[in-house]
Structures are given as structure tokens and as C-alpha cells.
PDB file of C-alpha atoms in Angstrom:
ATOM      1  CA  UNK A   1     -15.999 136.377  96.641  1.00  0.00           C
ATOM      2  CA  UNK A   2     -14.141 139.633  97.386  1.00  0.00           C
ATOM      3  CA  UNK A   3     -14.661 140.931 100.915  1.00  0.00           C
ATOM      4  CA  UNK A   4     -14.644 144.591  99.895  1.00  0.00           C
ATOM      5  CA  UNK A   5     -17.975 145.620  98.415  1.00  0.00           C
ATOM      6  CA  UNK A   6     -17.766 147.578  95.190  1.00  0.00           C
ATOM      7  CA  UNK A   7     -20.683 149.365  93.568  1.00  0.00           C
ATOM      8  CA  UNK A   8     -21.280 149.673  89.840  1.00  0.00           C
ATOM      9  CA  UNK A   9     -23.993 151.577  88.029  1.00  0.00           C
ATOM     10  CA  UNK A  10     -24.706 149.723  84.769  1.00  0.00           C
ATOM     11  CA  UNK A  11     -26.574 151.667  82.082  1.00  0.00           C
ATOM     12  CA  UNK A  12     -28.347 149.677  79.358  1.00  0.00           C
ATOM     13  CA  UNK A  13     -29.982 151.304  76.342  1.00  0.00           C
ATOM     14  CA  UNK A  14     -33.657 150.842  75.518  1.00  0.00           C
ATOM     15  CA  UNK A  15     -32.647 149.527  72.110  1.00  0.00           C
ATOM     16  CA  UNK A  16     -30.640 146.761  73.815  1.00  0.00           C
ATOM     17  CA  UNK A  17     -33.971 145.255  74.846  1.00  0.00           C
ATOM     18  CA  UNK A  18     -35.103 145.127  71.214  1.00  0.00           C
ATOM     19  CA  UNK A  19     -32.243 143.279  69.547  1.00  0.00           C
ATOM     20  CA  UNK A  20     -34.149 140.214  68.381  1.00  0.00           C
ATOM     21  CA  UNK A  21     -34.447 141.481  64.820  1.00  0.00           C
ATOM     22  CA  UNK A  22     -38.182 140.823  64.628  1.00  0.00           C
ATOM     23  CA  UNK A  23     -41.256 142.757  65.744  1.00  0.00           C
ATOM     24  CA  UNK A  24     -40.919 144.768  68.937  1.00  0.00           C
ATOM     25  CA  UNK A  25     -42.884 142.312  71.068  1.00  0.00           C
ATOM     26  CA  UNK A  26     -43.001 141.862  74.822  1.00  0.00           C
ATOM     27  CA  UNK A  27     -41.549 138.375  74.343  1.00  0.00           C
ATOM     28  CA  UNK A  28     -38.607 139.868  72.448  1.00  0.00           C
ATOM     29  CA  UNK A  29     -37.889 142.214  75.334  1.00  0.00           C
ATOM     30  CA  UNK A  30     -37.969 139.347  77.818  1.00  0.00           C
ATOM     31  CA  UNK A  31     -35.575 137.417  75.564  1.00  0.00           C
ATOM     32  CA  UNK A  32     -33.190 140.373  75.466  1.00  0.00           C
ATOM     33  CA  UNK A  33     -33.344 140.657  79.259  1.00  0.00           C
ATOM     34  CA  UNK A  34     -32.499 136.957  79.524  1.00  0.00           C
ATOM     35  CA  UNK A  35     -29.415 137.530  77.382  1.00  0.00           C
ATOM     36  CA  UNK A  36     -28.337 140.369  79.662  1.00  0.00           C
ATOM     37  CA  UNK A  37     -29.042 138.573  82.949  1.00  0.00           C
ATOM     38  CA  UNK A  38     -26.041 136.163  82.945  1.00  0.00           C
ATOM     39  CA  UNK A  39     -23.665 139.093  82.474  1.00  0.00           C
ATOM     40  CA  UNK A  40     -25.026 140.831  85.559  1.00  0.00           C
ATOM     41  CA  UNK A  41     -25.054 137.582  87.542  1.00  0.00           C
ATOM     42  CA  UNK A  42     -21.339 137.210  86.883  1.00  0.00           C
ATOM     43  CA  UNK A  43     -20.785 140.679  88.311  1.00  0.00           C
ATOM     44  CA  UNK A  44     -22.814 139.812  91.408  1.00  0.00           C
ATOM     45  CA  UNK A  45     -20.897 136.557  91.832  1.00  0.00           C
ATOM     46  CA  UNK A  46     -17.644 138.538  91.737  1.00  0.00           C
ATOM     47  CA  UNK A  47     -18.830 140.744  94.592  1.00  0.00           C
ATOM     48  CA  UNK A  48     -20.225 143.765  92.766  1.00  0.00           C
ATOM     49  CA  UNK A  49     -23.243 145.624  94.112  1.00  0.00           C
ATOM     50  CA  UNK A  50     -25.308 146.673  91.086  1.00  0.00           C
ATOM     51  CA  UNK A  51     -27.642 149.509  90.229  1.00  0.00           C
ATOM     52  CA  UNK A  52     -29.095 148.858  86.771  1.00  0.00           C
ATOM     53  CA  UNK A  53     -30.367 151.819  84.773  1.00  0.00           C
ATOM     54  CA  UNK A  54     -31.973 151.596  81.369  1.00  0.00           C
ATOM     55  CA  UNK A  55     -33.108 153.630  78.401  1.00  0.00           C
ATOM     56  CA  UNK A  56     -36.688 153.673  77.162  1.00  0.00           C
ATOM     57  CA  UNK A  57     -36.675 155.533  73.845  1.00  0.00           C
ATOM     58  CA  UNK A  58     -38.364 152.865  71.711  1.00  0.00           C
ATOM     59  CA  UNK A  59     -40.722 151.845  74.513  1.00  0.00           C
ATOM     60  CA  UNK A  60     -41.893 155.398  75.209  1.00  0.00           C
ATOM     61  CA  UNK A  61     -42.406 155.757  71.464  1.00  0.00           C
ATOM     62  CA  UNK A  62     -44.717 152.719  71.538  1.00  0.00           C
ATOM     63  CA  UNK A  63     -46.623 154.129  74.523  1.00  0.00           C
ATOM     64  CA  UNK A  64     -47.111 157.519  72.886  1.00  0.00           C
ATOM     65  CA  UNK A  65     -48.109 155.845  69.626  1.00  0.00           C
ATOM     66  CA  UNK A  66     -50.781 153.802  71.409  1.00  0.00           C
ATOM     67  CA  UNK A  67     -52.020 156.968  73.083  1.00  0.00           C
ATOM     68  CA  UNK A  68     -52.276 158.709  69.715  1.00  0.00           C
ATOM     69  CA  UNK A  69     -54.154 155.808  68.120  1.00  0.00           C
ATOM     70  CA  UNK A  70     -56.629 155.464  70.986  1.00  0.00           C
ATOM     71  CA  UNK A  71     -57.282 159.221  70.946  1.00  0.00           C
ATOM     72  CA  UNK A  72     -58.333 158.924  67.292  1.00  0.00           C
ATOM     73  CA  UNK A  73     -60.847 156.200  68.161  1.00  0.00           C
ATOM     74  CA  UNK A  74     -62.018 157.316  71.610  1.00  0.00           C
ATOM     75  CA  UNK A  75     -61.584 161.107  71.808  1.00  0.00           C
ATOM     76  CA  UNK A  76     -62.873 161.216  75.389  1.00  0.00           C
ATOM     77  CA  UNK A  77     -59.864 159.223  76.620  1.00  0.00           C
ATOM     78  CA  UNK A  78     -57.060 161.575  77.702  1.00  0.00           C
ATOM     79  CA  UNK A  79     -53.776 161.459  75.820  1.00  0.00           C
ATOM     80  CA  UNK A  80     -50.777 160.635  77.957  1.00  0.00           C
ATOM     81  CA  UNK A  81     -48.360 163.354  78.939  1.00  0.00           C
ATOM     82  CA  UNK A  82     -44.712 162.469  78.465  1.00  0.00           C
ATOM     83  CA  UNK A  83     -43.920 162.177  82.165  1.00  0.00           C
ATOM     84  CA  UNK A  84     -46.719 159.606  82.451  1.00  0.00           C
ATOM     85  CA  UNK A  85     -45.332 157.683  79.485  1.00  0.00           C
ATOM     86  CA  UNK A  86     -41.896 157.567  81.131  1.00  0.00           C
ATOM     87  CA  UNK A  87     -43.472 156.313  84.364  1.00  0.00           C
ATOM     88  CA  UNK A  88     -45.374 153.700  82.350  1.00  0.00           C
ATOM     89  CA  UNK A  89     -42.167 152.488  80.730  1.00  0.00           C
ATOM     90  CA  UNK A  90     -40.360 152.340  84.068  1.00  0.00           C
ATOM     91  CA  UNK A  91     -43.054 150.020  85.364  1.00  0.00           C
ATOM     92  CA  UNK A  92     -43.096 147.663  82.389  1.00  0.00           C
ATOM     93  CA  UNK A  93     -39.333 147.515  81.829  1.00  0.00           C
ATOM     94  CA  UNK A  94     -38.716 147.326  85.577  1.00  0.00           C
ATOM     95  CA  UNK A  95     -40.991 144.296  85.658  1.00  0.00           C
ATOM     96  CA  UNK A  96     -39.205 142.643  82.718  1.00  0.00           C
ATOM     97  CA  UNK A  97     -35.732 143.265  84.116  1.00  0.00           C
ATOM     98  CA  UNK A  98     -36.484 142.486  87.767  1.00  0.00           C
ATOM     99  CA  UNK A  99     -38.362 139.272  87.019  1.00  0.00           C
ATOM    100  CA  UNK A 100     -35.691 138.046  84.620  1.00  0.00           C
ATOM    101  CA  UNK A 101     -32.720 139.004  86.796  1.00  0.00           C
ATOM    102  CA  UNK A 102     -34.332 137.597  89.916  1.00  0.00           C
ATOM    103  CA  UNK A 103     -34.843 134.239  88.221  1.00  0.00           C
ATOM    104  CA  UNK A 104     -31.285 134.159  86.884  1.00  0.00           C
ATOM    105  CA  UNK A 105     -29.824 134.991  90.299  1.00  0.00           C
ATOM    106  CA  UNK A 106     -31.822 132.229  91.972  1.00  0.00           C
ATOM    107  CA  UNK A 107     -30.841 129.741  89.276  1.00  0.00           C
ATOM    108  CA  UNK A 108     -27.191 130.650  89.859  1.00  0.00           C
ATOM    109  CA  UNK A 109     -27.524 130.075  93.595  1.00  0.00           C
ATOM    110  CA  UNK A 110     -27.071 133.758  94.432  1.00  0.00           C
ATOM    111  CA  UNK A 111     -29.213 135.224  97.189  1.00  0.00           C
ATOM    112  CA  UNK A 112     -29.252 138.843  96.028  1.00  0.00           C
ATOM    113  CA  UNK A 113     -32.776 140.144  95.556  1.00  0.00           C
ATOM    114  CA  UNK A 114     -33.958 142.551  92.869  1.00  0.00           C
ATOM    115  CA  UNK A 115     -36.183 145.595  93.261  1.00  0.00           C
ATOM    116  CA  UNK A 116     -37.355 147.981  90.531  1.00  0.00           C
ATOM    117  CA  UNK A 117     -37.862 151.538  91.759  1.00  0.00           C
ATOM    118  CA  UNK A 118     -40.011 154.256  90.248  1.00  0.00           C
ATOM    119  CA  UNK A 119     -37.545 157.125  89.956  1.00  0.00           C
ATOM    120  CA  UNK A 120     -38.030 160.883  89.524  1.00  0.00           C
ATOM    121  CA  UNK A 121     -35.300 163.119  88.155  1.00  0.00           C
ATOM    122  CA  UNK A 122     -35.361 166.831  88.899  1.00  0.00           C
ATOM    123  CA  UNK A 123     -34.469 169.169  86.047  1.00  0.00           C
ATOM    124  CA  UNK A 124     -34.126 172.955  86.006  1.00  0.00           C
ATOM    125  CA  UNK A 125     -37.224 174.616  84.615  1.00  0.00           C
ATOM    126  CA  UNK A 126     -34.946 177.333  83.244  1.00  0.00           C
ATOM    127  CA  UNK A 127     -32.739 174.908  81.332  1.00  0.00           C
ATOM    128  CA  UNK A 128     -32.136 176.323  77.816  1.00  0.00           C
ATOM    129  CA  UNK A 129     -33.189 172.958  76.385  1.00  0.00           C
ATOM    130  CA  UNK A 130     -36.829 173.872  77.025  1.00  0.00           C
ATOM    131  CA  UNK A 131     -36.454 176.733  74.555  1.00  0.00           C
ATOM    132  CA  UNK A 132     -34.947 174.527  71.851  1.00  0.00           C
ATOM    133  CA  UNK A 133     -36.579 171.068  71.785  1.00  0.00           C
ATOM    134  CA  UNK A 134     -34.500 168.537  69.825  1.00  0.00           C
ATOM    135  CA  UNK A 135     -35.643 165.005  70.755  1.00  0.00           C
ATOM    136  CA  UNK A 136     -38.201 163.395  68.402  1.00  0.00           C
ATOM    137  CA  UNK A 137     -40.839 161.215  70.067  1.00  0.00           C
ATOM    138  CA  UNK A 138     -44.058 159.448  69.192  1.00  0.00           C
ATOM    139  CA  UNK A 139     -45.722 158.902  65.857  1.00  0.00           C
ATOM    140  CA  UNK A 140     -44.750 160.001  62.359  1.00  0.00           C
ATOM    141  CA  UNK A 141     -47.321 162.323  60.781  1.00  0.00           C
ATOM    142  CA  UNK A 142     -47.996 163.868  57.428  1.00  0.00           C
ATOM    143  CA  UNK A 143     -46.967 167.501  57.553  1.00  0.00           C
ATOM    144  CA  UNK A 144     -50.520 168.888  57.554  1.00  0.00           C
ATOM    145  CA  UNK A 145     -51.543 166.626  60.440  1.00  0.00           C
ATOM    146  CA  UNK A 146     -48.370 167.469  62.367  1.00  0.00           C
ATOM    147  CA  UNK A 147     -48.974 171.206  61.932  1.00  0.00           C
ATOM    148  CA  UNK A 148     -52.571 170.856  63.119  1.00  0.00           C
ATOM    149  CA  UNK A 149     -51.511 168.896  66.212  1.00  0.00           C
ATOM    150  CA  UNK A 150     -48.765 171.407  66.924  1.00  0.00           C
ATOM    151  CA  UNK A 151     -51.253 174.276  66.838  1.00  0.00           C
ATOM    152  CA  UNK A 152     -53.747 172.388  69.011  1.00  0.00           C
ATOM    153  CA  UNK A 153     -51.275 171.159  71.619  1.00  0.00           C
ATOM    154  CA  UNK A 154     -48.483 173.733  71.572  1.00  0.00           C
ATOM    155  CA  UNK A 155     -46.024 171.220  70.152  1.00  0.00           C
ATOM    156  CA  UNK A 156     -42.846 171.802  68.183  1.00  0.00           C
ATOM    157  CA  UNK A 157     -42.690 169.491  65.168  1.00  0.00           C
ATOM    158  CA  UNK A 158     -40.086 168.787  62.527  1.00  0.00           C
ATOM    159  CA  UNK A 159     -39.355 166.390  59.688  1.00  0.00           C
ATOM    160  CA  UNK A 160     -37.486 163.293  60.868  1.00  0.00           C
ATOM    161  CA  UNK A 161     -35.368 160.955  58.736  1.00  0.00           C
ATOM    162  CA  UNK A 162     -37.487 161.367  55.634  1.00  0.00           C
ATOM    163  CA  UNK A 163     -40.300 159.344  57.217  1.00  0.00           C
ATOM    164  CA  UNK A 164     -42.604 162.193  58.169  1.00  0.00           C
ATOM    165  CA  UNK A 165     -43.016 164.821  60.860  1.00  0.00           C
ATOM    166  CA  UNK A 166     -42.665 164.138  64.568  1.00  0.00           C
ATOM    167  CA  UNK A 167     -43.031 166.031  67.788  1.00  0.00           C
ATOM    168  CA  UNK A 168     -39.822 167.432  69.312  1.00  0.00           C
ATOM    169  CA  UNK A 169     -39.365 167.725  73.070  1.00  0.00           C
ATOM    170  CA  UNK A 170     -36.690 169.169  75.338  1.00  0.00           C
ATOM    171  CA  UNK A 171     -33.843 167.098  76.784  1.00  0.00           C
ATOM    172  CA  UNK A 172     -32.656 169.065  79.866  1.00  0.00           C
ATOM    173  CA  UNK A 173     -29.715 167.970  81.994  1.00  0.00           C
ATOM    174  CA  UNK A 174     -30.584 166.089  85.188  1.00  0.00           C
ATOM    175  CA  UNK A 175     -30.033 167.957  88.457  1.00  0.00           C
ATOM    176  CA  UNK A 176     -31.033 165.481  91.180  1.00  0.00           C
ATOM    177  CA  UNK A 177     -32.303 161.914  91.511  1.00  0.00           C
ATOM    178  CA  UNK A 178     -35.133 162.206  94.034  1.00  0.00           C
ATOM    179  CA  UNK A 179     -34.957 158.577  95.188  1.00  0.00           C
ATOM    180  CA  UNK A 180     -31.146 158.522  95.504  1.00  0.00           C
ATOM    181  CA  UNK A 181     -31.165 158.006  99.324  1.00  0.00           C
ATOM    182  CA  UNK A 182     -33.609 155.091  98.990  1.00  0.00           C
ATOM    183  CA  UNK A 183     -31.550 153.547  96.175  1.00  0.00           C
ATOM    184  CA  UNK A 184     -28.407 153.797  98.294  1.00  0.00           C
ATOM    185  CA  UNK A 185     -30.177 152.226 101.276  1.00  0.00           C
ATOM    186  CA  UNK A 186     -31.405 149.312  99.176  1.00  0.00           C
ATOM    187  CA  UNK A 187     -27.954 148.704  97.694  1.00  0.00           C
ATOM    188  CA  UNK A 188     -26.441 148.699 101.187  1.00  0.00           C
ATOM    189  CA  UNK A 189     -29.118 146.190 102.234  1.00  0.00           C
ATOM    190  CA  UNK A 190     -28.078 143.772  99.486  1.00  0.00           C
ATOM    191  CA  UNK A 191     -30.557 144.497  96.715  1.00  0.00           C
ATOM    192  CA  UNK A 192     -29.816 144.754  93.014  1.00  0.00           C
ATOM    193  CA  UNK A 193     -31.744 147.915  92.165  1.00  0.00           C
ATOM    194  CA  UNK A 194     -33.312 148.773  88.808  1.00  0.00           C
ATOM    195  CA  UNK A 195     -33.673 152.560  88.813  1.00  0.00           C
ATOM    196  CA  UNK A 196     -33.704 155.799  86.791  1.00  0.00           C
ATOM    197  CA  UNK A 197     -35.404 154.136  83.836  1.00  0.00           C
ATOM    198  CA  UNK A 198     -35.402 156.371  80.786  1.00  0.00           C
ATOM    199  CA  UNK A 199     -33.295 158.879  82.709  1.00  0.00           C
ATOM    200  CA  UNK A 200     -36.047 159.208  85.309  1.00  0.00           C
ATOM    201  CA  UNK A 201     -39.524 160.720  85.287  1.00  0.00           C
ATOM    202  CA  UNK A 202     -38.815 164.386  84.411  1.00  0.00           C
ATOM    203  CA  UNK A 203     -39.976 166.781  87.119  1.00  0.00           C
ATOM    204  CA  UNK A 204     -39.271 170.312  88.264  1.00  0.00           C
ATOM    205  CA  UNK A 205     -39.158 171.208  91.943  1.00  0.00           C
ATOM    206  CA  UNK A 206     -41.297 174.132  93.062  1.00  0.00           C
ATOM    207  CA  UNK A 207     -40.176 176.524  95.852  1.00  0.00           C
ATOM    208  CA  UNK A 208     -42.477 174.730  98.298  1.00  0.00           C
ATOM    209  CA  UNK A 209     -40.817 171.402  97.507  1.00  0.00           C
ATOM    210  CA  UNK A 210     -43.615 170.003  95.359  1.00  0.00           C
ATOM    211  CA  UNK A 211     -42.668 168.080  92.237  1.00  0.00           C
ATOM    212  CA  UNK A 212     -44.383 168.716  88.921  1.00  0.00           C
ATOM    213  CA  UNK A 213     -44.010 166.573  85.806  1.00  0.00           C
ATOM    214  CA  UNK A 214     -42.770 168.251  82.627  1.00  0.00           C
ATOM    215  CA  UNK A 215     -42.789 167.361  78.958  1.00  0.00           C
ATOM    216  CA  UNK A 216     -39.171 166.325  78.477  1.00  0.00           C
ATOM    217  CA  UNK A 217     -36.873 163.346  78.055  1.00  0.00           C
ATOM    218  CA  UNK A 218     -33.684 162.947  80.067  1.00  0.00           C
ATOM    219  CA  UNK A 219     -30.613 161.311  78.593  1.00  0.00           C
ATOM    220  CA  UNK A 220     -30.202 158.028  80.463  1.00  0.00           C
ATOM    221  CA  UNK A 221     -26.394 158.186  80.394  1.00  0.00           C
ATOM    222  CA  UNK A 222     -26.326 161.647  82.006  1.00  0.00           C
ATOM    223  CA  UNK A 223     -28.830 160.483  84.618  1.00  0.00           C
ATOM    224  CA  UNK A 224     -26.809 157.308  85.225  1.00  0.00           C
ATOM    225  CA  UNK A 225     -23.618 159.330  85.716  1.00  0.00           C
ATOM    226  CA  UNK A 226     -25.421 161.645  88.145  1.00  0.00           C
ATOM    227  CA  UNK A 227     -26.787 158.670  90.091  1.00  0.00           C
ATOM    228  CA  UNK A 228     -23.382 156.958  90.112  1.00  0.00           C
ATOM    229  CA  UNK A 229     -21.625 159.940  91.638  1.00  0.00           C
ATOM    230  CA  UNK A 230     -24.520 160.592  94.049  1.00  0.00           C
ATOM    231  CA  UNK A 231     -24.270 157.119  95.576  1.00  0.00           C
ATOM    232  CA  UNK A 232     -20.457 157.049  95.458  1.00  0.00           C
ATOM    233  CA  UNK A 233     -20.235 154.242  92.888  1.00  0.00           C
ATOM    234  CA  UNK A 234     -16.785 152.876  92.113  1.00  0.00           C
ATOM    235  CA  UNK A 235     -17.590 152.192  88.480  1.00  0.00           C
ATOM    236  CA  UNK A 236     -19.940 153.504  85.803  1.00  0.00           C
ATOM    237  CA  UNK A 237     -20.605 150.981  83.016  1.00  0.00           C
ATOM    238  CA  UNK A 238     -22.234 152.374  79.885  1.00  0.00           C
ATOM    239  CA  UNK A 239     -23.312 149.738  77.401  1.00  0.00           C
ATOM    240  CA  UNK A 240     -23.744 150.469  73.738  1.00  0.00           C
ATOM    241  CA  UNK A 241     -23.850 148.733  70.360  1.00  0.00           C
ATOM    242  CA  UNK A 242     -20.075 148.273  70.036  1.00  0.00           C
ATOM    243  CA  UNK A 243     -17.522 146.361  72.116  1.00  0.00           C
ATOM    244  CA  UNK A 244     -15.086 149.282  72.306  1.00  0.00           C
ATOM    245  CA  UNK A 245     -15.003 153.012  71.683  1.00  0.00           C
ATOM    246  CA  UNK A 246     -13.249 153.813  68.395  1.00  0.00           C
ATOM    247  CA  UNK A 247     -11.778 156.852  66.719  1.00  0.00           C
ATOM    248  CA  UNK A 248     -12.155 157.403  62.959  1.00  0.00           C
ATOM    249  CA  UNK A 249     -15.239 155.228  63.252  1.00  0.00           C
ATOM    250  CA  UNK A 250     -16.377 153.618  59.999  1.00  0.00           C
ATOM    251  CA  UNK A 251     -13.193 154.570  58.121  1.00  0.00           C
ATOM    252  CA  UNK A 252     -10.331 152.336  56.910  1.00  0.00           C
ATOM    253  CA  UNK A 253      -8.098 153.738  59.670  1.00  0.00           C
ATOM    254  CA  UNK A 254     -10.660 153.040  62.440  1.00  0.00           C
ATOM    255  CA  UNK A 255      -8.972 152.247  65.754  1.00  0.00           C
ATOM    256  CA  UNK A 256     -10.476 150.769  68.903  1.00  0.00           C
ATOM    257  CA  UNK A 257      -9.365 152.242  72.226  1.00  0.00           C
ATOM    258  CA  UNK A 258      -8.722 149.938  75.169  1.00  0.00           C
ATOM    259  CA  UNK A 259      -7.762 152.554  77.781  1.00  0.00           C
ATOM    260  CA  UNK A 260      -7.702 156.341  77.741  1.00  0.00           C
ATOM    261  CA  UNK A 261      -7.638 159.076  80.324  1.00  0.00           C
ATOM    262  CA  UNK A 262     -10.085 161.929  80.749  1.00  0.00           C
ATOM    263  CA  UNK A 263      -7.886 164.419  78.917  1.00  0.00           C
ATOM    264  CA  UNK A 264      -7.621 162.162  75.873  1.00  0.00           C
ATOM    265  CA  UNK A 265     -11.371 161.553  75.868  1.00  0.00           C
ATOM    266  CA  UNK A 266     -12.036 165.282  76.104  1.00  0.00           C
ATOM    267  CA  UNK A 267      -9.628 165.974  73.228  1.00  0.00           C
ATOM    268  CA  UNK A 268     -11.223 163.364  70.973  1.00  0.00           C
ATOM    269  CA  UNK A 269     -14.656 164.782  71.843  1.00  0.00           C
ATOM    270  CA  UNK A 270     -13.538 168.306  70.892  1.00  0.00           C
ATOM    271  CA  UNK A 271     -12.093 166.963  67.632  1.00  0.00           C
ATOM    272  CA  UNK A 272     -15.497 165.605  66.619  1.00  0.00           C
ATOM    273  CA  UNK A 273     -14.581 161.934  67.007  1.00  0.00           C
ATOM    274  CA  UNK A 274     -17.683 161.276  69.128  1.00  0.00           C
ATOM    275  CA  UNK A 275     -20.805 162.720  67.433  1.00  0.00           C
ATOM    276  CA  UNK A 276     -23.696 164.113  69.430  1.00  0.00           C
ATOM    277  CA  UNK A 277     -26.094 161.561  68.003  1.00  0.00           C
ATOM    278  CA  UNK A 278     -24.089 158.483  69.019  1.00  0.00           C
ATOM    279  CA  UNK A 279     -21.024 158.217  71.265  1.00  0.00           C
ATOM    280  CA  UNK A 280     -20.846 161.887  72.243  1.00  0.00           C
ATOM    281  CA  UNK A 281     -23.338 161.885  75.158  1.00  0.00           C
ATOM    282  CA  UNK A 282     -21.758 158.720  76.575  1.00  0.00           C
ATOM    283  CA  UNK A 283     -18.317 160.323  76.614  1.00  0.00           C
ATOM    284  CA  UNK A 284     -19.734 163.519  78.122  1.00  0.00           C
ATOM    285  CA  UNK A 285     -21.479 161.483  80.826  1.00  0.00           C
ATOM    286  CA  UNK A 286     -18.268 159.571  81.489  1.00  0.00           C
ATOM    287  CA  UNK A 287     -16.284 162.794  81.864  1.00  0.00           C
ATOM    288  CA  UNK A 288     -18.894 164.248  84.216  1.00  0.00           C
ATOM    289  CA  UNK A 289     -18.628 161.176  86.443  1.00  0.00           C
ATOM    290  CA  UNK A 290     -14.823 161.283  86.507  1.00  0.00           C
ATOM    291  CA  UNK A 291     -14.634 165.037  87.063  1.00  0.00           C
ATOM    292  CA  UNK A 292     -16.864 164.707  90.122  1.00  0.00           C
ATOM    293  CA  UNK A 293     -14.557 162.133  91.694  1.00  0.00           C
ATOM    294  CA  UNK A 294     -15.765 158.902  90.110  1.00  0.00           C
ATOM    295  CA  UNK A 295     -13.195 156.154  89.842  1.00  0.00           C
ATOM    296  CA  UNK A 296     -13.533 154.647  86.382  1.00  0.00           C
ATOM    297  CA  UNK A 297     -15.874 154.321  83.408  1.00  0.00           C
ATOM    298  CA  UNK A 298     -16.254 151.223  81.256  1.00  0.00           C
ATOM    299  CA  UNK A 299     -17.948 151.396  77.836  1.00  0.00           C
ATOM    300  CA  UNK A 300     -18.777 148.148  76.046  1.00  0.00           C
ATOM    301  CA  UNK A 301     -21.629 146.104  74.570  1.00  0.00           C
ATOM    302  CA  UNK A 302     -24.122 144.398  76.909  1.00  0.00           C
ATOM    303  CA  UNK A 303     -23.046 140.881  75.928  1.00  0.00           C
ATOM    304  CA  UNK A 304     -19.375 141.626  76.678  1.00  0.00           C
ATOM    305  CA  UNK A 305     -19.910 143.310  80.042  1.00  0.00           C
ATOM    306  CA  UNK A 306     -18.415 140.571  82.214  1.00  0.00           C
ATOM    307  CA  UNK A 307     -15.474 140.096  79.825  1.00  0.00           C
ATOM    308  CA  UNK A 308     -14.898 143.847  79.826  1.00  0.00           C
ATOM    309  CA  UNK A 309     -14.624 143.877  83.620  1.00  0.00           C
ATOM    310  CA  UNK A 310     -11.975 141.168  83.276  1.00  0.00           C
ATOM    311  CA  UNK A 311     -10.074 143.393  80.811  1.00  0.00           C
ATOM    312  CA  UNK A 312     -10.842 141.287  77.743  1.00  0.00           C
ATOM    313  CA  UNK A 313     -13.162 143.811  76.072  1.00  0.00           C
ATOM    314  CA  UNK A 314     -14.459 147.335  76.385  1.00  0.00           C
ATOM    315  CA  UNK A 315     -12.901 150.767  76.718  1.00  0.00           C
ATOM    316  CA  UNK A 316     -11.832 152.019  80.138  1.00  0.00           C
ATOM    317  CA  UNK A 317     -11.764 155.768  80.787  1.00  0.00           C
ATOM    318  CA  UNK A 318      -9.774 156.862  83.814  1.00  0.00           C
ATOM    319  CA  UNK A 319      -9.172 160.179  85.536  1.00  0.00           C
ATOM    320  CA  UNK A 320      -5.384 159.935  85.675  1.00  0.00           C
ATOM    321  CA  UNK A 321      -3.231 159.788  82.548  1.00  0.00           C
ATOM    322  CA  UNK A 322      -2.934 156.212  81.343  1.00  0.00           C
ATOM    323  CA  UNK A 323      -0.755 154.474  78.800  1.00  0.00           C
ATOM    324  CA  UNK A 324      -3.478 154.105  76.203  1.00  0.00           C
ATOM    325  CA  UNK A 325      -3.706 150.762  74.501  1.00  0.00           C
ATOM    326  CA  UNK A 326      -4.888 151.209  70.948  1.00  0.00           C
ATOM    327  CA  UNK A 327      -5.895 148.248  68.819  1.00  0.00           C
ATOM    328  CA  UNK A 328      -6.347 148.543  65.058  1.00  0.00           C
ATOM    329  CA  UNK A 329      -9.463 146.823  63.745  1.00  0.00           C
ATOM    330  CA  UNK A 330     -10.758 146.305  60.263  1.00  0.00           C
ATOM    331  CA  UNK A 331     -13.271 148.707  58.786  1.00  0.00           C
TER     332      UNK A 331
END
């Protein structure tokens, strides 16, 4: 095992825990966590100190949906605010990931322990995102029902994907991870930490230092990049549904990128190669990490994470100019 400790923040999407192809059951999420666990164990065995972050989009949707359904049956039960739903998802997904990873580490003869931490992320109450909500959450409604709920609750609603109307909420940029010092202490003490689930519980900080939950969702990749640079991580790993980042994606001339530098990534982003609804936020998060002094970013699929660290998969984004290796793949 290497004698020099290296720290990696590994960001896993909420959809990665729902890849079984069947109903979105708890058992399916445990199965997905078991598929991820060996990849992370390989990193631990190679000497990496890990902070695991995760998305929660589908899971928060389930939580809000349950809240909506119960409110229809038992009106006296309060509907959940979004910050509570994020906290709920952090608890359940933290349990799934910590229990699964802990078992895999013990089975592999590794003594690293796992802790899941409830994490708050401070956002700016004046962020322009609050004036232009864009993130759909919760149930699909008929238009008349959606308009009635919007009037009653002060929501913004819009048609989504031809399936009905949904509530839109703000997605402000993260400013500070409240538990960052505790996360850093736990990592230094030898724990694998599960943190910043769903980008963190969204809060604003009042002048007196009090934290107040807000109705928002925080992009987990931006929060992961912020956490990575806050704890001085050597590597930010962002997992996604593809093994490598590609340009001309989905076209006959699609090309997978093995290595690129920050300037190349920024140029491709400006050229529209990385859309806002897919790879764009990941590239923006990667650039933010590198521009703040981060060492390297690795983007790959969860099941190729260990291979990507060995150089056999994934796209590496570096600060300094690199001789990009471009591999042509079939459409």
C-alpha cells in the first residue's frame, strides 16, 4: 500500500443507485450499492482516502410523491418541505451506502470504517436562481391541479416532458459545506465518509449565524467540487452513465476523450459540446475544482472507476496543457 495518503472525493449520481431496470425498490438500491462497493474497496486497498458523495434526484422525488399522496388522504399531516426531503434522503441513502461499503471492506480484510454524515450546504439567499426556478421535482399533475397547488403554496409549475405539470424549484450554487471541518477530521482519522448527499441540505446563513432551510436543490457535482477543494482533495471523481467524456456525442463522428486540459474542456463547453442537461454541469464542476488549485478530475462510469484510476478507462481533466489522447468510437 502506498505510504503517502491521497484523498479522493467520489461523486455518484442518484440514478446510479437505480440501475436494476425494474421497479425503484429498496432492494434494487442495495443491489446497486453492492455493485459500487468493490470499486471503492479497490481504491481503499490502493491507499486512497475516500469521501463519497451522492445524488438523490429520484429518491427525493419518491419522498415528495409520498408526501403528496399522504396529504390527499390525511390532510392534517404536514407536507414535507424540500430541505426535509433532502435530509430524509441523506439518511436512507447514507444507511444503504455505509452498510454496504462497511460489509465489503470487512469482507476484503480492510479495516477502514464508514460513517455517513448529515451535511448542510450554505447557499446565498440572493442567488439569482431563486428568481428563476428550473429544477422539476415531485409528482406530475394535470394542469388544473398544478395551477391550484401553485396558487395555494406559492409554487412555480411548468409542463415537463409531455407527462404533465411539475413544481419547479431553484438550484443555487453552493457556497460552503457546514460540516467540512468534521468531514476532514474523520478522513484524517481513517474513516470513509459518506457526505453531501444530494448536494447537501440547502440552507441560508443568517447574520447571527443561524441556519435556515430553503426550498432548493443543489447540484451534487458542484457541491462535490466545493467539498473537494475545501478539504484539499488530490482527486475529484465524477461518475456518470458513460465510460468517457465524448465530443460530437451521438453522432457518427463521436470521439471519446482520454485526457484533456482545462483550456480544452472550457473551449468544448463554450462550443456547446457539453449540454446543460447532461455533461455540462460536470465539466463546470471539474473546471471549478481545477481553477481553485485542485490536482485532477476523473470522469467515468461507476463500474469502471478502479480501471479509470489505473488509466484503462475514463477521461482525465488536468490543469496544465496535456497531450490529449482521443479515441474514435462507434456511434
